[in-house]
Coordinates of C-alpha atoms in Angstrom, one line a residue:
X1 CA -3.7 -69.4 -26.7
X2 CA -5.5 -70.9 -23.8
X3 CA -4.2 -70.1 -20.3
X4 CA -3.5 -72.8 -17.8
X5 CA -5.9 -73.0 -14.8
X6 CA -4.3 -71.8 -11.6
X7 CA -3.3 -74.5 -9.1
X8 CA -4.7 -74.7 -5.6
X9 CA -1.3 -74.0 -4.1
X10 CA -1.2 -70.6 -6.0
X11 CA -4.4 -69.6 -4.3
X12 CA -3.0 -70.5 -0.9
X13 CA 0.0 -68.2 -1.4
X14 CA -1.9 -65.3 -3.0
X15 CA -4.7 -64.9 -0.5
X16 CA -2.5 -64.3 2.6
X17 CA -0.3 -61.9 0.5
X18 CA -3.4 -59.9 -0.4
X19 CA -4.5 -59.7 3.2
X20 CA -1.1 -58.4 4.3
X21 CA -1.0 -55.8 1.5
X22 CA -4.5 -54.5 2.3
X23 CA -3.4 -54.1 5.9
X24 CA -0.4 -52.1 5.0
X25 CA -2.5 -49.8 2.7
X26 CA -5.1 -49.2 5.4
X27 CA -2.5 -48.7 8.1
X28 CA -0.6 -46.2 6.0
X29 CA -3.8 -44.3 5.2
X30 CA -4.7 -44.0 8.9
X31 CA -1.1 -42.8 9.7
X32 CA -1.2 -40.2 7.0
X33 CA -4.6 -38.9 8.1
X34 CA -3.5 -38.5 11.7
X35 CA 0.0 -37.0 11.2
X36 CA 0.6 -33.5 12.5
X37 CA 0.8 -30.7 9.9
X38 CA 4.2 -29.5 9.0
X39 CA 4.7 -25.7 9.2
X40 CA 5.2 -24.1 5.8
X41 CA 5.1 -21.0 3.7
X42 CA 1.5 -20.4 2.6
X43 CA 1.1 -20.3 -1.1
X44 CA -0.6 -17.2 -2.5
X45 CA -3.6 -19.2 -3.8
X46 CA -4.3 -20.8 -0.3
X47 CA -8.0 -20.6 0.4
X48 CA -9.6 -18.5 3.2
X49 CA -11.0 -20.6 6.1
X50 CA -13.9 -19.4 8.2
X51 CA -12.5 -20.4 11.5
X52 CA -13.4 -18.1 14.4
X53 CA -10.6 -18.0 17.0
X54 CA -9.9 -16.2 20.2
X55 CA -6.4 -14.7 19.4
X56 CA -4.7 -12.3 21.7
X57 CA -3.0 -9.2 20.3
X58 CA -0.6 -9.5 23.3
X59 CA 1.6 -6.4 23.6
X60 CA 2.8 -6.5 20.0
X61 CA 3.3 -3.6 17.6
X62 CA 0.0 -2.0 16.3
X63 CA -0.4 -0.1 13.0
X64 CA -3.5 2.1 13.1
X65 CA -6.1 3.4 15.5
X66 CA -6.1 1.2 18.7
X67 CA -9.8 1.6 18.9
X68 CA -10.6 0.5 15.3
X69 CA -13.6 -1.8 15.0
X70 CA -11.7 -4.4 13.0
X71 CA -8.4 -6.0 14.3
X72 CA -6.2 -7.9 12.0
X73 CA -3.6 -10.1 13.8
X74 CA -0.9 -11.2 11.4
X75 CA 1.4 -14.1 12.2
X76 CA 4.4 -13.7 9.9
X77 CA 8.0 -14.7 9.1
X78 CA 10.4 -12.1 7.9
X79 CA 12.2 -14.5 5.6
X80 CA 9.0 -16.0 4.1
X81 CA 8.7 -14.9 0.4
X82 CA 4.9 -15.0 0.7
X83 CA 4.9 -12.7 3.7
X84 CA 7.1 -10.3 1.7
X85 CA 4.6 -10.6 -1.2
X86 CA 1.7 -9.6 1.2
X87 CA 3.8 -6.6 2.3
X88 CA 4.7 -5.6 -1.3
X89 CA 1.4 -6.2 -3.0
X90 CA -1.4 -5.9 -0.4
X91 CA -0.4 -4.0 2.7
X92 CA -0.2 -0.6 1.0
X93 CA -3.8 -0.8 -0.2
X94 CA -5.0 -2.1 3.1
X95 CA -3.3 0.8 4.8
X96 CA -4.7 3.4 2.5
X97 CA -8.3 2.1 2.5
X98 CA -8.8 0.8 6.0
X99 CA -5.9 1.4 8.4
X100 CA -5.3 5.1 7.7
X101 CA -9.1 5.7 7.8
X102 CA -9.4 4.3 11.3
X103 CA -11.4 1.3 10.4
X104 CA -8.7 -1.3 10.9
X105 CA -5.7 -1.9 13.1
X106 CA -3.0 -4.4 12.2
X107 CA -1.1 -6.2 14.9
X108 CA 2.2 -7.9 13.9
X109 CA 3.1 -11.2 15.7
X110 CA 6.1 -13.4 15.0
X111 CA 5.9 -16.9 13.6
X112 CA 9.4 -17.8 12.4
X113 CA 9.5 -21.1 10.5
X114 CA 12.3 -23.5 11.5
X115 CA 13.6 -23.9 7.9
X116 CA 14.2 -20.1 7.6
X117 CA 17.4 -19.5 9.5
X118 CA 17.1 -15.7 9.4
X119 CA 13.5 -15.6 10.5
X120 CA 14.0 -15.8 14.3
X121 CA 16.9 -13.3 14.4
X122 CA 14.9 -10.9 12.2
X123 CA 12.0 -11.2 14.6
X124 CA 14.2 -10.3 17.5
X125 CA 15.8 -7.5 15.5
X126 CA 12.5 -5.9 14.8
X127 CA 11.7 -6.0 18.5
X128 CA 15.0 -4.3 19.2
X129 CA 14.1 -1.6 16.7
X130 CA 10.7 -1.3 18.5
X131 CA 12.7 -0.3 21.6
X132 CA 13.7 2.8 19.7
X133 CA 10.2 3.4 18.3
X134 CA 11.0 2.2 14.8
X135 CA 9.3 -1.2 14.5
X136 CA 7.3 -0.5 11.4
X137 CA 10.1 1.3 9.7
X138 CA 12.5 -1.6 10.4
X139 CA 9.7 -4.1 9.4
X140 CA 9.6 -2.4 6.0
X141 CA 13.4 -2.2 5.8
X142 CA 13.8 -6.0 6.3
X143 CA 11.5 -6.7 3.3
X144 CA 13.1 -3.9 1.2
X145 CA 16.5 -5.2 1.9
X146 CA 15.6 -8.7 0.7
X147 CA 14.2 -7.4 -2.5
X148 CA 17.6 -5.8 -3.3
X149 CA 19.3 -9.1 -2.5
X150 CA 17.3 -11.5 -4.7
X151 CA 14.0 -13.4 -5.2
X152 CA 12.3 -16.3 -3.4
X153 CA 13.7 -17.2 0.0
X154 CA 16.6 -14.7 0.4
X155 CA 19.5 -15.7 2.6
X156 CA 20.9 -13.0 5.0
X157 CA 22.0 -12.8 8.6
X158 CA 23.1 -10.6 11.5
X159 CA 25.4 -8.5 9.3
X160 CA 22.5 -7.4 7.1
X161 CA 20.2 -6.9 10.1
X162 CA 22.7 -4.5 11.7
X163 CA 23.4 -2.7 8.5
X164 CA 19.7 -2.0 8.0
X165 CA 19.4 -0.7 11.5
X166 CA 22.3 1.7 10.8
X167 CA 20.7 2.8 7.5
X168 CA 17.5 3.7 9.5
X169 CA 19.5 5.9 11.8
X170 CA 19.0 3.7 14.9
X171 CA 21.4 3.8 17.8
X172 CA 23.5 0.9 16.6
X173 CA 25.3 0.3 20.0
X174 CA 21.9 -0.2 21.6
X175 CA 20.5 -2.2 18.7
X176 CA 23.5 -4.5 18.2
X177 CA 23.7 -5.2 22.0
X178 CA 20.0 -6.0 22.1
X179 CA 20.3 -8.4 19.1
X180 CA 23.5 -10.0 20.2
X181 CA 22.1 -10.7 23.7
X182 CA 19.0 -12.5 22.2
X183 CA 16.9 -10.1 24.3
X184 CA 13.6 -10.9 22.7
X185 CA 14.0 -14.7 22.2
X186 CA 11.3 -15.5 24.7
X187 CA 9.0 -12.9 23.3
X188 CA 9.3 -14.3 19.8
X189 CA 8.8 -17.9 21.2
X190 CA 5.6 -16.7 22.9
X191 CA 4.2 -15.3 19.7
X192 CA 4.9 -18.5 18.0
X193 CA 3.3 -20.6 20.7
X194 CA 0.1 -18.4 20.7
X195 CA -0.1 -18.8 16.9
X196 CA 0.2 -22.6 17.1
X197 CA -2.4 -22.7 19.8
X198 CA -4.8 -20.7 17.5
X199 CA -4.2 -23.1 14.6
X200 CA -1.5 -21.4 12.6
X201 CA 0.7 -23.9 10.7
X202 CA 2.3 -21.6 8.1
X203 CA 2.9 -18.0 7.1
X204 CA 1.4 -15.6 6.5
X205 CA -1.7 -16.2 8.5
X206 CA -4.2 -13.5 9.5
X207 CA -7.0 -13.3 12.0
X208 CA -9.6 -10.7 11.0
X209 CA -11.6 -10.2 14.2
X210 CA -10.8 -13.9 14.8
X211 CA -11.6 -15.2 11.3
X212 CA -8.7 -17.0 9.8
X213 CA -7.4 -16.0 6.4
X214 CA -4.5 -18.1 5.2
X215 CA -1.8 -17.2 2.7
X216 CA -0.7 -14.1 0.7
X217 CA -4.2 -13.4 -0.4
X218 CA -5.1 -10.5 -2.8
X219 CA -6.6 -7.3 -1.5
X220 CA -10.1 -8.4 -2.6
X221 CA -10.0 -11.3 -0.1
X222 CA -9.1 -8.9 2.8
X223 CA -11.7 -6.4 1.6
X224 CA -14.5 -9.0 1.7
X225 CA -13.6 -10.2 5.2
X226 CA -13.2 -6.7 6.6
X227 CA -16.4 -5.3 5.1
X228 CA -18.3 -8.2 6.6
X229 CA -17.0 -7.2 10.0
X230 CA -17.8 -3.5 9.5
X231 CA -21.5 -4.1 8.7

């Protein structure tokens, strides 16, 4: 069957519509390209990025020899499942091969994500534990406690944070008072601001002598980055 030829009036309607549609598409593309990144958990497969940054260790907890040649600054969220995966699958090997041998020191800085309600209280709680010289023990306890509660993003709150402090043998009167008073709210906020200024948009994020490594990477990725700095 032959098709009818389009009338001139149809062209007059169609052309302006096409121009408008093209404008919407172009405008939407520009808006998408320029939008700010949304903070997120970093997937385990996230790629390493060779971005040198001047990141301060501040006065945050250090694991390892303070004079170690390589400094890893970790920006982390205690409720982030990928941060927990790094702790569970990679940190032990890093500690054995590099931290305990004096080659690397690890600095922990807070980057609580807004959609994790327990992340900010947990960060403050760990600072309160640090007052009693138990930061790293409490750091481990938070992740261990979540494993016992479930998988993925585990929901917990002040009750669990205080219970874990008690199980560690901390002075609970001192700890609970510190946590309830939001003593370290500004300290946690400063960590997050410094992370954002350095380009952190999700957790976990690691700066290895200033080189950014993003996500819950396998030990091999850390090894390659560290060995390059030890040469």
